[in-house]
Coordinates of C-alpha atoms and ligand atoms in Angstrom, one line a residue:
M6 CA -15.2 21.8 7.8
E7 CA -13.2 19.2 6.2
R8 CA -9.6 20.3 5.1
V9 CA -9.0 20.4 1.3
Y10 CA -5.3 19.4 0.5
L11 CA -4.0 20.7 -2.7
D12 CA -0.4 20.8 -2.3
N13 CA 0.5 17.3 -3.5
A14 CA 3.7 18.6 -5.1
A15 CA 5.0 19.3 -1.8
T16 CA 4.2 16.1 -0.3
T17 CA 1.5 13.4 -0.3
K18 CA -0.8 11.6 2.4
I19 CA 0.8 8.3 3.1
R20 CA -1.3 5.4 1.7
P21 CA -3.0 3.2 4.3
E22 CA -1.6 0.1 2.7
V23 CA 2.0 1.7 2.9
L24 CA 1.3 2.5 6.5
D25 CA 0.4 -1.1 7.2
V26 CA 3.7 -2.5 5.9
M27 CA 5.7 0.1 7.7
V28 CA 3.8 -0.7 11.1
R29 CA 4.7 -4.2 10.6
A30 CA 8.4 -3.4 9.7
Y31 CA 8.7 -1.3 12.8
S32 CA 7.9 -4.3 15.1
E33 CA 10.8 -5.9 13.7
F34 CA 14.1 -4.6 14.6
G35 CA 17.1 -6.5 12.9
N36 CA 20.0 -4.4 11.3
P37 CA 20.4 -5.6 7.9
S38 CA 24.0 -5.7 8.3
S39 CA 23.9 -8.3 11.3
V40 CA 24.7 -12.0 10.4
H41 CA 22.0 -13.4 12.9
R42 CA 18.6 -14.3 11.9
E43 CA 17.0 -11.0 12.8
G44 CA 19.5 -9.1 10.7
Q45 CA 19.3 -11.4 7.9
H46 CA 15.7 -11.2 7.9
A47 CA 15.7 -7.5 7.8
K48 CA 18.2 -7.6 4.9
K49 CA 16.1 -10.1 2.8
A50 CA 13.1 -7.4 3.3
I51 CA 15.3 -4.6 1.9
E52 CA 16.5 -6.7 -1.1
E53 CA 13.2 -7.8 -2.1
A54 CA 12.0 -4.0 -1.8
R55 CA 15.1 -3.3 -4.1
E56 CA 13.9 -5.7 -6.6
S57 CA 10.6 -4.4 -6.7
I58 CA 11.6 -0.7 -7.1
A59 CA 13.9 -1.8 -9.9
L60 CA 11.2 -3.6 -11.6
S61 CA 9.0 -0.4 -11.4
L62 CA 11.8 1.8 -12.8
N63 CA 13.2 -0.8 -15.2
C64 CA 16.5 -1.2 -14.1
D65 CA 18.8 -3.8 -12.3
P66 CA 18.4 -3.9 -8.4
A67 CA 22.0 -3.5 -8.0
E68 CA 21.7 -0.1 -9.4
I69 CA 19.2 1.2 -6.8
Y70 CA 20.8 2.9 -3.6
F71 CA 18.9 3.9 -0.8
T72 CA 19.2 7.4 0.6
S73 CA 17.3 9.7 2.8
G74 CA 15.2 11.4 0.3
G75 CA 15.6 13.6 -2.8
T76 CA 17.8 16.1 -1.3
E77 CA 20.5 13.5 -0.4
S78 CA 20.2 11.9 -3.7
D79 CA 20.5 15.1 -5.6
N80 CA 23.6 16.3 -3.2
W81 CA 25.2 13.0 -3.9
A82 CA 24.8 13.0 -7.7
V83 CA 25.9 16.5 -8.2
K84 CA 28.6 16.6 -5.7
C85 CA 30.3 13.3 -6.3
A86 CA 30.0 12.9 -10.0
A87 CA 31.0 16.3 -11.2
K88 CA 34.5 17.5 -12.1
G89 CA 35.8 20.5 -14.0
H90 CA 32.5 21.8 -15.8
V91 CA 28.9 21.0 -15.0
I92 CA 25.9 22.1 -16.9
T93 CA 22.4 22.4 -15.2
S94 CA 19.4 24.5 -15.7
K95 CA 17.8 27.6 -14.1
I96 CA 14.8 25.9 -12.9
E97 CA 16.4 23.1 -10.6
H98 CA 15.2 22.3 -7.4
P99 CA 17.4 24.1 -4.7
A100 CA 18.9 20.5 -3.8
V101 CA 20.8 20.8 -7.1
L102 CA 21.3 24.6 -7.3
R103 CA 22.7 25.0 -4.0
S104 CA 25.2 21.8 -4.8
V105 CA 26.4 23.3 -7.7
E106 CA 26.8 26.7 -6.2
M107 CA 28.9 24.9 -3.5
L108 CA 31.0 23.4 -6.4
E109 CA 31.3 26.8 -8.0
K110 CA 32.9 27.9 -4.7
H111 CA 35.3 25.2 -5.0
G112 CA 36.5 26.2 -8.3
L113 CA 34.3 24.2 -10.8
K114 CA 32.7 25.9 -13.8
V115 CA 28.7 25.9 -14.0
T116 CA 26.6 26.7 -17.0
Y117 CA 23.0 27.3 -16.2
L118 CA 20.8 26.6 -19.1
P119 CA 17.9 29.0 -19.9
V120 CA 14.4 27.8 -20.5
D121 CA 11.6 28.9 -22.9
K122 CA 8.4 30.7 -21.7
N123 CA 6.9 27.2 -20.8
G124 CA 9.9 26.1 -18.9
L125 CA 11.4 24.0 -21.6
I126 CA 15.2 23.3 -22.3
S127 CA 16.2 23.3 -25.7
P128 CA 18.5 20.3 -26.7
D129 CA 20.2 22.9 -28.9
S130 CA 21.4 25.0 -25.9
L131 CA 22.8 21.9 -24.3
E132 CA 24.7 20.9 -27.3
K133 CA 26.3 24.5 -27.4
A134 CA 27.1 24.3 -23.8
L135 CA 29.0 21.1 -23.6
T136 CA 32.9 21.3 -23.6
P137 CA 35.5 18.7 -23.5
D138 CA 35.7 19.7 -19.7
T139 CA 31.9 18.7 -19.0
S140 CA 31.7 16.0 -16.7
L141 CA 28.1 16.1 -15.6
V142 CA 24.9 17.4 -16.9
S143 CA 22.0 17.8 -14.2
V144 CA 18.5 18.5 -15.7
M145 CA 15.2 17.7 -13.8
M146 CA 12.8 15.3 -15.3
A147 CA 9.8 17.5 -14.1
N148 CA 9.5 20.7 -12.6
N149 CA 8.0 21.2 -9.1
E150 CA 6.5 24.6 -9.5
I151 CA 5.2 24.5 -12.9
G152 CA 5.0 20.9 -13.8
T153 CA 6.8 21.0 -17.1
I154 CA 8.4 17.7 -18.1
E155 CA 11.8 18.1 -19.8
P156 CA 12.8 16.2 -22.9
I157 CA 15.3 13.9 -20.9
R158 CA 15.8 11.3 -23.6
E159 CA 17.0 13.7 -26.1
L160 CA 19.3 15.7 -23.6
S161 CA 20.9 12.5 -22.1
S162 CA 21.7 11.0 -25.6
I163 CA 23.3 14.6 -26.5
A164 CA 25.2 14.6 -23.1
H165 CA 26.4 10.9 -24.0
D166 CA 27.6 11.8 -27.6
H167 CA 30.1 14.0 -25.8
G168 CA 31.1 11.4 -23.2
T169 CA 29.2 13.2 -20.4
L170 CA 27.3 11.6 -17.5
F171 CA 23.7 12.6 -17.2
H172 CA 21.6 12.9 -14.0
T173 CA 18.1 13.7 -13.6
D174 CA 16.1 14.7 -10.5
A175 CA 13.1 12.7 -11.0
V176 CA 11.7 13.4 -7.6
Q177 CA 8.4 15.1 -9.1
A178 CA 8.0 12.2 -11.7
V179 CA 8.5 9.0 -10.2
G180 CA 5.2 7.3 -9.0
T181 CA 3.3 10.2 -10.9
V182 CA 4.2 9.7 -14.6
P183 CA 5.9 6.7 -16.2
V184 CA 9.7 6.6 -15.7
D185 CA 11.3 4.0 -17.6
I186 CA 15.3 4.2 -17.0
Q187 CA 16.3 2.4 -20.0
K188 CA 14.1 4.5 -22.2
L189 CA 15.3 7.8 -20.5
G190 CA 19.0 6.6 -21.0
V191 CA 20.4 8.3 -17.8
D192 CA 23.3 7.5 -15.7
L193 CA 21.9 8.9 -12.5
L194 CA 18.3 9.4 -11.1
S195 CA 17.0 10.8 -7.9
F196 CA 13.5 9.9 -6.6
S197 CA 11.7 10.3 -3.2
A198 CA 9.0 8.4 -1.6
H199 CA 6.9 11.0 0.0
K200 CA 6.1 12.5 -3.4
F201 CA 4.1 9.2 -4.3
Y202 CA 2.1 8.4 -1.3
G203 CA 5.0 6.8 0.7
P204 CA 6.7 8.1 3.9
K205 CA 9.0 11.1 4.2
G206 CA 13.0 10.7 4.9
I207 CA 13.4 7.9 2.4
G208 CA 14.4 8.0 -1.3
G209 CA 16.9 6.7 -3.6
L210 CA 19.4 7.1 -6.4
Y211 CA 19.5 5.0 -9.4
V212 CA 23.3 4.9 -10.5
K213 CA 24.0 3.0 -13.9
K214 CA 26.3 0.1 -13.5
G215 CA 29.9 1.2 -14.2
T216 CA 29.2 5.0 -13.4
E217 CA 32.2 6.5 -11.6
I218 CA 30.6 8.3 -8.5
S219 CA 32.3 8.6 -5.1
S220 CA 30.4 8.4 -1.7
L221 CA 28.7 11.4 -0.1
L222 CA 28.5 9.7 3.2
N223 CA 31.4 7.7 4.7
G224 CA 31.3 5.0 7.2
G225 CA 30.0 1.3 7.2
S226 CA 29.9 -0.7 4.0
Q227 CA 26.2 -0.6 3.6
E228 CA 24.4 0.0 0.1
F229 CA 27.4 -1.9 -1.8
N230 CA 29.9 0.2 0.1
K231 CA 28.6 3.3 -1.6
R232 CA 26.2 4.9 1.1
A233 CA 27.2 4.3 4.6
G234 CA 24.7 4.3 7.4
T235 CA 22.2 1.6 8.8
Q236 CA 19.2 1.3 6.4
N237 CA 15.8 2.8 7.1
V238 CA 14.0 -0.5 6.9
P239 CA 10.5 0.3 7.4
G240 CA 10.9 3.3 5.3
I241 CA 12.5 1.4 2.3
L242 CA 9.7 -1.3 2.5
G243 CA 7.0 1.5 2.5
M244 CA 8.6 3.1 -0.2
A245 CA 8.6 -0.1 -2.5
E246 CA 5.1 -0.5 -1.6
A247 CA 4.0 3.1 -2.5
L248 CA 5.9 2.8 -5.7
R249 CA 4.4 -0.5 -6.7
L250 CA 0.8 0.7 -6.0
S251 CA 1.4 4.1 -7.7
V252 CA 2.7 2.4 -10.9
S253 CA 0.3 -0.2 -11.0
E254 CA -2.7 2.5 -10.7
Q255 CA -1.0 5.1 -12.6
E256 CA -3.0 5.2 -15.8
K257 CA -6.1 5.4 -13.9
T258 CA -4.7 8.2 -11.5
V259 CA -3.2 10.2 -14.2
A260 CA -6.6 10.1 -16.1
R261 CA -8.5 11.0 -12.9
I262 CA -6.1 13.8 -11.9
S263 CA -5.9 15.3 -15.5
E264 CA -9.7 15.6 -15.5
L265 CA -9.6 17.3 -12.2
R266 CA -6.8 19.9 -13.4
D267 CA -9.0 20.5 -16.7
L268 CA -11.9 21.4 -14.4
L269 CA -9.9 23.6 -12.3
K270 CA -8.5 25.6 -15.3
K271 CA -12.0 25.8 -16.9
E272 CA -13.5 27.1 -13.6
L273 CA -10.9 29.6 -13.0
V274 CA -11.2 30.9 -16.6
D275 CA -14.9 31.0 -16.2
K276 CA -15.0 32.8 -12.8
I277 CA -11.7 34.9 -13.2
P278 CA -11.2 35.6 -16.9
A279 CA -7.9 37.6 -16.2
V280 CA -6.2 34.4 -14.8
L281 CA -2.7 33.5 -16.3
F282 CA -1.4 30.2 -16.3
H283 CA 2.2 29.4 -16.2
G284 CA 3.8 26.1 -17.5
D285 CA 3.5 23.8 -20.4
E286 CA 0.1 22.2 -21.5
S287 CA 1.6 19.6 -23.8
S288 CA 4.5 18.3 -21.6
S289 CA 3.5 18.7 -18.1
L290 CA 2.8 16.6 -14.8
P291 CA -1.0 16.0 -14.6
G292 CA -1.8 17.7 -11.4
I293 CA 0.2 20.9 -11.0
V294 CA -1.5 24.3 -11.9
N295 CA 0.3 27.3 -11.4
F296 CA -1.3 30.7 -12.0
Y297 CA -1.4 34.4 -11.4
I298 CA -4.2 36.8 -11.1
P299 CA -3.5 40.5 -11.7
G300 CA -3.7 42.4 -8.5
M301 CA -3.6 39.1 -6.3
D302 CA -1.3 39.2 -3.2
G303 CA 0.1 35.5 -3.3
E304 CA 1.2 35.4 0.5
K305 CA -2.3 37.1 1.8
T306 CA -4.4 34.9 -0.5
L307 CA -2.7 31.5 0.8
L308 CA -3.1 32.6 4.4
L309 CA -6.9 33.4 3.8
L310 CA -7.2 30.0 1.8
D311 CA -5.6 28.4 4.6
V312 CA -8.0 29.9 7.1
K313 CA -11.2 28.7 4.9
G314 CA -9.8 25.2 4.9
F315 CA -7.6 24.9 1.8
A316 CA -3.8 24.0 1.6
C317 CA -2.3 25.2 -1.3
S318 CA 1.2 26.7 -2.1
G319 CA 2.9 29.5 -3.5
G320 CA 5.5 27.7 -5.2
A321 CA 8.1 25.4 -3.8
A322 CA 7.4 24.2 -0.2
C323 CA 10.9 24.8 0.5
S324 CA 10.7 28.3 0.0
S325 CA 7.2 29.0 0.9
K326 CA 8.2 30.6 4.3
D327 CA 10.0 33.6 2.7
S328 CA 8.3 35.9 0.1
A329 CA 11.2 35.6 -2.2
V330 CA 10.4 35.7 -5.9
S331 CA 10.3 32.2 -7.5
H332 CA 13.4 31.5 -9.4
V333 CA 11.4 29.3 -11.8
L334 CA 8.8 31.7 -12.7
S335 CA 11.6 34.4 -13.2
A336 CA 13.4 31.9 -15.3
I337 CA 10.2 31.5 -17.7
G338 CA 10.0 35.4 -18.1
A339 CA 7.4 36.1 -15.5
T340 CA 7.3 39.6 -14.2
K341 CA 8.8 40.1 -10.5
E342 CA 5.0 40.8 -9.3
E343 CA 3.9 37.4 -11.0
A344 CA 6.8 35.6 -9.8
K345 CA 6.0 36.7 -6.3
N346 CA 2.2 36.3 -6.2
S347 CA 1.4 33.3 -8.2
L348 CA -0.3 30.1 -6.6
R349 CA 0.6 26.5 -7.2
I350 CA -2.3 24.1 -6.9
S351 CA -1.1 20.5 -7.1
I352 CA -3.9 17.9 -7.5
G353 CA -3.4 14.4 -6.0
A354 CA -5.0 11.0 -6.2
Y355 CA -7.1 11.7 -3.0
N356 CA -8.9 14.8 -4.3
E357 CA -12.4 15.2 -5.6
K358 CA -14.3 17.4 -7.9
E359 CA -16.5 18.7 -5.2
E360 CA -13.1 20.0 -3.8
I361 CA -12.2 21.9 -7.0
H362 CA -15.5 23.5 -7.3
S363 CA -15.4 24.7 -3.7
F364 CA -11.6 25.9 -4.0
V365 CA -12.6 28.1 -7.1
D366 CA -15.6 29.3 -5.2
V367 CA -13.6 30.3 -2.1
L368 CA -10.7 31.9 -4.3
S369 CA -13.1 33.9 -6.0
S370 CA -14.7 35.2 -2.8
V371 CA -11.3 35.9 -1.1
L372 CA -10.2 37.9 -4.0
R373 CA -13.3 40.0 -4.2
P374 CA -12.7 43.6 -2.9
Ligands
PLP20 N1 13.7 17.7 -6.4 C1 12.4 18.0 -6.4 C2 12.0 18.3 -7.8 C3 11.6 18.3 -5.4 O1 10.4 18.6 -5.7 C4 11.8 17.8 -4.1 C5 11.0 18.0 -2.9 O2 10.2 19.0 -2.8 C6 13.2 17.4 -3.8 C7 14.2 17.3 -4.9 C8 13.8 17.2 -2.4 O3 13.3 15.9 -2.0 P1 13.1 15.5 -0.6 O4 12.0 16.3 0.0 O5 12.9 14.1 -0.2 O6 14.5 15.8 0.2

């Protein structure tokens, strides 16, 4: 039986066009920092990739820094731009939460903004939390467990009114929904290629011109002297191609995925009326459906679904190995039982209607006593 992959928020399948670009790039080996022809050829290729990414995100190429992925970008933004007091939210990815916790150990003050039952942060709560000491606000653009999209434009403008830098972890948003950096008005923005049908281990941080941020990695003078280490040329080229293709097809893909999401929700309600959905319908990524069914053992259900050919998740991929309750579901007011046993289905560009039908059929059979 063909496997059905419904865990696209954890990672996506690499696009064949992206793989082609990368295979070609792997057959050339120049170091972009070398002055000879091989090196300069590699340098030209990564600068073209930088331009293409900047065009997709609406910023200047000199504001894009390549990193090893979303985790590094978040660590860099948070650890190297924060001083005194930092504000973040209770539903951030561990890459942000563990970074601010480390800062707390070094004496920085941290405020964790609450969210409402749909996962939304109120601009009012940010306004109230800002102090003259606040150096950085870090709020994710879209949540990886429930899909809620935060009002980043409004939040960043409040932070700026207080002279505070604003970082957004846009790892789940970039490539999936429109991300226009000028419109968002942020100073720092993290993204990662494997969430938009590109390779793993490559990502980037947008740093607005003039933003004061020290380096996370020290060494050579790569990345405008800000991020040391020989660049991952095939990864960078693959990421640029993946983003270009995702953005050019975004409208069509969002419409298709939204249709599959609506179908999934309808079928779930029809077959299992007690189903309870988490998240915000009006401001959400198109493909994430997080739900709980009373009495369902999340971990056992995931294992049974896997055996029957369905790959889905109990929440964030990073925490799916332990049975800890989800900090995101807890923050939106879910009970411990719900926060431990909910499932996350994340639909991607390669999913088909038939897969949704068979998923709901198999889930209801698995849950039948
Ligand atoms: N931030 C969010 C919201 C994510 O969903 C992820 C990945 O799951 C990351 C950061 C980490 O990105 P990466 O896997 O590229 O390190």
